[in-house]
Rosetta silent file (secondary structure, phi, psi, omega in degrees, C-alpha in Angstrom):
SEQUENCE: MSIFNICTDRITIQASAETVWNVLTDVDRYGEWNTFTSRASTDFQIGSPAHLLVRMGPGKFNITETVFKFDKPRLLGWSKVFVTRWLLFAMREQILEPVGETCCTYHNVDRLSGLLAPLVWLCFGGYMRRGFTDVGVGLKSFVETGNAESG
SCORE:     score description
SCORE:     0.000 S_00000001
   1 L     0.000  128.921  173.749   36.145   34.148   41.621 S_00000001
   2 L   -62.088  144.536  161.800   33.792   31.929   44.097 S_00000001
   3 E  -128.300  108.194 -178.371   33.546   28.047   43.965 S_00000001
   4 E   -75.658  151.973 -156.206   30.666   26.822   45.291 S_00000001
   5 E  -111.727  158.946  150.997   31.131   23.066   46.485 S_00000001
   6 E  -138.022  135.069  176.976   28.440   20.204   46.574 S_00000001
   7 L  -125.477  170.138  160.507   29.708   17.148   48.156 S_00000001
   8 L   -98.216  142.235  138.278   28.281   13.838   49.644 S_00000001
   9 L   -53.659  165.686 -166.342   29.333   12.106   52.654 S_00000001
  10 L   -82.745  142.455  172.059   31.601    9.366   52.608 S_00000001
  11 L  -121.476  129.040 -176.858   29.723    6.130   52.129 S_00000001
  12 L   -83.417  137.649  161.121   31.216    2.801   53.407 S_00000001
  13 E  -141.551  146.125 -158.362   31.407   -0.077   51.115 S_00000001
  14 L   -79.402   63.307  163.085   31.897   -3.751   52.127 S_00000001
  15 L  -169.911  173.034 -177.956   34.154   -4.638   48.792 S_00000001
  16 L   -72.872  134.666  177.762   37.863   -3.731   47.329 S_00000001
  17 H   -34.383  -41.839  177.490   38.205   -0.200   45.752 S_00000001
  18 H   -36.400  -88.506  177.545   38.851   -2.466   42.437 S_00000001
  19 H    -8.186  -92.010  152.323   35.481   -4.114   42.760 S_00000001
  20 H   -33.518  -33.579  134.817   33.868   -0.859   42.893 S_00000001
  21 H   -35.737  -57.651  164.044   35.870    0.764   39.997 S_00000001
  22 H   -66.324   -4.061  175.281   34.579   -1.844   37.702 S_00000001
  23 H   -85.770  -63.932  167.945   31.242   -0.995   38.696 S_00000001
  24 H   -38.836  -48.317 -173.294   31.873    2.880   38.176 S_00000001
  25 L   -89.456    6.209  174.340   33.588    2.500   34.851 S_00000001
  26 L   -89.581   56.429 -178.729   30.761   -0.163   33.436 S_00000001
  27 H   -49.352  -37.308  159.071   29.076    2.697   32.254 S_00000001
  28 H   -19.935  -45.629  176.355   27.191   -0.248   29.979 S_00000001
  29 H  -138.968   48.152  160.420   25.032   -0.974   33.110 S_00000001
  30 H   -78.808  -24.489  114.377   24.761    2.107   34.845 S_00000001
  31 H    31.521  -63.737 -165.342   21.150    1.374   34.089 S_00000001
  32 H  -100.458  -12.323  152.088   20.731   -1.105   36.589 S_00000001
  33 H  -126.044   -3.996 -168.623   21.939    0.867   39.589 S_00000001
  34 L   -63.994   24.422 -171.404   22.579    4.285   38.581 S_00000001
  35 L   -26.346  -35.624 -152.969   19.184    6.356   39.501 S_00000001
  36 L   -94.424  -41.024  166.535   20.710   10.234   39.438 S_00000001
  37 E  -104.683  123.640  164.447   22.931    8.787   35.473 S_00000001
  38 L  -124.562   24.250  168.774   21.109    5.931   34.593 S_00000001
  39 L  -165.601  122.724  172.427   22.737    5.851   30.997 S_00000001
  40 L  -131.440  178.891  176.182   26.216    6.835   29.951 S_00000001
  41 L  -175.455  133.399 -172.000   28.689    5.993   27.454 S_00000001
  42 E  -173.737  144.669 -167.091   32.403    7.431   27.694 S_00000001
  43 L   -83.627  -41.241 -152.692   35.773    5.999   26.230 S_00000001
  44 L    39.594   74.514 -176.280   37.193    7.848   29.940 S_00000001
  45 L  -126.298  138.417 -161.631   40.319    8.816   27.960 S_00000001
  46 L   -64.859  139.471  169.720   41.378   12.386   29.525 S_00000001
  47 L    96.215  -14.047 -158.285   39.640   15.010   26.959 S_00000001
  48 L   -97.608  156.875  158.700   37.163   12.725   25.524 S_00000001
  49 E   -64.162  146.004  173.336   33.275   13.050   25.959 S_00000001
  50 E  -125.855  117.854  148.647   30.854   11.580   28.627 S_00000001
  51 E   -46.235   62.029 -110.169   27.596   11.154   27.404 S_00000001
  52 E  -133.038  115.496  126.849   25.312   11.588   30.573 S_00000001
  53 E   -51.531   73.781 -134.482   21.923   10.942   31.051 S_00000001
  54 E  -139.295  159.410 -167.893   20.895   12.437   34.109 S_00000001
  55 E  -107.488  117.917 -159.945   17.834   13.070   36.804 S_00000001
  56 E  -133.546  101.656 -163.455   17.986   16.395   37.854 S_00000001
  57 L    54.653 -142.700 -160.775   14.433   16.560   40.118 S_00000001
  58 L   -47.862  -54.434  143.658   11.430   15.751   38.385 S_00000001
  59 E   -13.861  148.353  171.965   13.417   15.485   34.913 S_00000001
  60 E  -123.232  170.598 -179.958   15.905   13.977   32.764 S_00000001
  61 E   177.705  137.484 -178.357   17.948   15.636   30.554 S_00000001
  62 E  -113.856  140.186 -132.531   20.831   14.876   28.552 S_00000001
  63 E  -148.890  145.850 -130.813   24.233   16.692   29.078 S_00000001
  64 E  -145.360   90.906 -145.341   27.726   16.500   27.295 S_00000001
  65 E  -145.009  165.032  178.298   30.739   16.595   30.083 S_00000001
  66 E  -132.840  133.367  166.770   34.927   15.823   29.303 S_00000001
  67 E   -54.878  126.772  165.692   36.762   13.403   31.157 S_00000001
  68 E  -150.443   26.340  167.548   39.829   15.240   32.302 S_00000001
  69 E  -142.871  103.419 -170.635   40.309   12.774   35.292 S_00000001
  70 E  -158.424  113.351 -165.441   40.481    9.269   35.564 S_00000001
  71 E  -134.041   70.496 -179.613   43.316    7.757   38.010 S_00000001
  72 L   -57.268  133.213    7.867   42.035    4.059   38.422 S_00000001
  73 L  -115.679   69.116  171.511   40.877    2.750   40.951 S_00000001
  74 L  -128.158  -32.913 -151.038   40.472    6.142   42.908 S_00000001
  75 E  -145.912   89.945  137.772   39.911    8.972   40.963 S_00000001
  76 E   -45.523  110.317 -176.001   36.813    9.802   38.391 S_00000001
  77 E  -154.402  135.929  140.372   36.288   13.306   37.055 S_00000001
  78 E   -98.018  143.054 -174.912   34.088   15.051   34.367 S_00000001
  79 E  -113.946  175.523  172.594   34.073   18.948   33.455 S_00000001
  80 L  -151.043   79.507  178.788   31.221   20.890   32.004 S_00000001
  81 L   -78.643  132.315  177.862   31.818   24.023   30.408 S_00000001
  82 L   -97.027  103.365 -135.086   29.032   26.284   30.012 S_00000001
  83 L    22.343  -24.217 -174.615   29.150   28.091   26.920 S_00000001
  84 L  -152.779  137.899  178.102   31.942   30.456   28.294 S_00000001
  85 L   -46.499  -48.789  178.318   34.139   29.219   30.999 S_00000001
  86 L   -62.606  -35.087 -171.893   33.571   32.806   33.223 S_00000001
  87 L   -58.587  -48.697 -164.032   29.528   32.424   32.266 S_00000001
  88 L   170.729  106.403 -162.018   29.557   28.619   34.491 S_00000001
  89 L  -135.053  131.193 -169.206   32.299   25.986   34.770 S_00000001
  90 L  -135.695  140.980  168.107   31.332   22.750   36.853 S_00000001
  91 E  -144.569  125.609  163.046   33.930   19.467   37.701 S_00000001
  92 E  -101.099  152.278 -157.565   32.856   16.873   39.437 S_00000001
  93 E  -138.909  163.233  166.946   34.997   14.296   40.819 S_00000001
  94 E  -138.082  106.693  179.446   34.052   10.733   41.958 S_00000001
  95 E  -127.138  157.769 -162.746   36.355    9.460   44.325 S_00000001
  96 E  -101.575  110.700 -165.524   37.308    6.115   45.838 S_00000001
  97 E  -149.186  102.807  174.249   39.676    5.863   49.409 S_00000001
  98 E   -45.748  152.717  179.788   40.655    2.003   50.152 S_00000001
  99 E  -111.074  -43.629 -138.325   39.796    1.234   53.937 S_00000001
 100 E   169.661  144.195  178.776   41.114   -2.052   53.574 S_00000001
 101 L   -30.636  -54.996 -163.115   41.388   -4.832   50.912 S_00000001
 102 L   -90.853    3.325 -163.720   37.878   -5.547   51.244 S_00000001
 103 E  -137.254  159.365 -168.420   35.966   -2.447   52.257 S_00000001
 104 E  -153.676  148.369  148.996   36.543    1.183   50.431 S_00000001
 105 E   -89.113 -174.300  178.255   34.517    5.041   50.433 S_00000001
 106 E  -161.007  113.110 -178.166   32.910    6.598   47.936 S_00000001
 107 E  -145.394  164.758  169.819   32.067   10.402   47.482 S_00000001
 108 E   -94.470  174.128  154.191   31.409   13.183   45.308 S_00000001
 109 E  -149.661  129.769  162.840   32.789   16.566   44.969 S_00000001
 110 E  -133.444  111.859  175.697   31.321   19.059   42.340 S_00000001
 111 E   -98.942  117.162  172.956   33.060   22.513   42.203 S_00000001
 112 E  -108.699  136.969  171.363   31.020   25.067   40.396 S_00000001
 113 E  -123.567  178.996  178.982   32.627   28.360   39.491 S_00000001
 114 L   133.434  160.939 -162.431   31.448   31.216   36.957 S_00000001
 115 L   -86.251   -8.748 -178.905   29.473   34.510   37.159 S_00000001
 116 L   -99.579  -28.057 -145.467   26.102   31.598   37.554 S_00000001
 117 H   -59.096  -54.179  177.464   27.776   28.899   39.920 S_00000001
 118 H   -31.107  -95.735  176.448   25.614   31.440   43.043 S_00000001
 119 H    -4.843  -70.543  156.030   22.790   30.903   41.002 S_00000001
 120 H   -31.178  -81.688  177.979   23.236   27.331   39.820 S_00000001
 121 H   -44.162  -38.998 -156.543   23.885   26.323   43.558 S_00000001
 122 H   -83.335  -52.309  171.056   21.048   27.998   45.110 S_00000001
 123 H   -93.082    6.773  165.037   18.585   26.511   42.608 S_00000001
 124 H  -131.443    0.246 -165.017   20.126   23.087   41.839 S_00000001
 125 H   -77.393  -26.464 -173.258   22.411   22.584   44.402 S_00000001
 126 H   -85.567  -31.179  166.422   20.046   20.402   46.667 S_00000001
 127 H   -51.904  -51.264  170.559   18.979   18.400   43.472 S_00000001
 128 H   -85.270  -16.291  135.256   22.518   17.405   42.535 S_00000001
 129 H   -22.253  -54.437 -155.119   23.531   16.610   46.255 S_00000001
 130 H   -73.493  -56.604 -174.301   20.493   14.214   46.704 S_00000001
 131 H   -39.395  -94.532  174.032   21.549   12.534   42.916 S_00000001
 132 H    25.566  -86.561 -154.796   25.408   12.409   44.311 S_00000001
 133 H   -56.419  -51.794  154.934   24.208   10.839   47.264 S_00000001
 134 H   -31.639  -40.741  178.585   21.790    8.270   45.056 S_00000001
 135 H   -68.193  -50.638 -176.040   25.122    7.194   43.298 S_00000001
 136 H   -85.380  -11.034  168.781   26.692    6.075   46.002 S_00000001
 137 H   -79.849  -55.815  166.278   23.892    4.568   47.807 S_00000001
 138 H   -31.063  -81.345 -168.238   22.580    2.627   44.115 S_00000001
 139 H   -62.549    6.623 -147.239   26.507    1.740   43.987 S_00000001
 140 H  -122.300  -69.552  167.338   27.186    0.731   47.489 S_00000001
 141 H   -49.011  -73.424 -157.559   23.611   -1.803   47.501 S_00000001
 142 H   -82.734    0.418  140.192   24.464   -3.293   44.207 S_00000001
 143 H   -56.000  -44.186 -174.433   27.947   -3.972   44.994 S_00000001
 144 H   -94.084   31.727  170.938   27.692   -5.564   48.597 S_00000001
 145 L  -125.886   14.182 -173.000   24.257   -7.552   47.132 S_00000001
 146 L    92.667  -15.575 -160.306   26.511   -9.359   44.393 S_00000001
 147 L   -72.672  -31.776  146.511   25.568   -7.631   41.451 S_00000001
 148 L   -24.426  -51.438 -162.212   29.237   -6.698   40.593 S_00000001
 149 L   -82.176  -31.497 -175.400   30.215  -10.530   39.887 S_00000001
 150 L   -73.615    0.738 -168.347   26.862  -10.745   37.493 S_00000001
 151 L   -93.244    0.000    0.000   27.391   -8.897   34.910 S_00000001
């Protein structure tokens, strides 16, 4: 079965991975900086639901995914089975990589598999990549302008 990847470029953020991680996992403040996922709720326990309000093109929709990775302060992942795994399965990882004590990079990898994966990649892949890129840009701006400390 083919896997279709939607990846973003690495964005360098002038802050420690720990600082960026704290913003990334403070879902109560997503609306302040995250234009792709403006609302979220989860306890970040493996297997727990992640309730997300996601912007896809001109519209927004609610989706519930499942937390499958939580490796502080480097990796946050959630996944979604659409009807059944063989039909469509998506796994998104948000990755922080320390560059030094006061700098890190952030990027996303979303893997689509299943019978509908090629169609979803073709129809929505561009929206998803732009949305994931917007998360990184918003995260960088929010942290680098000092908003991370004002919560």
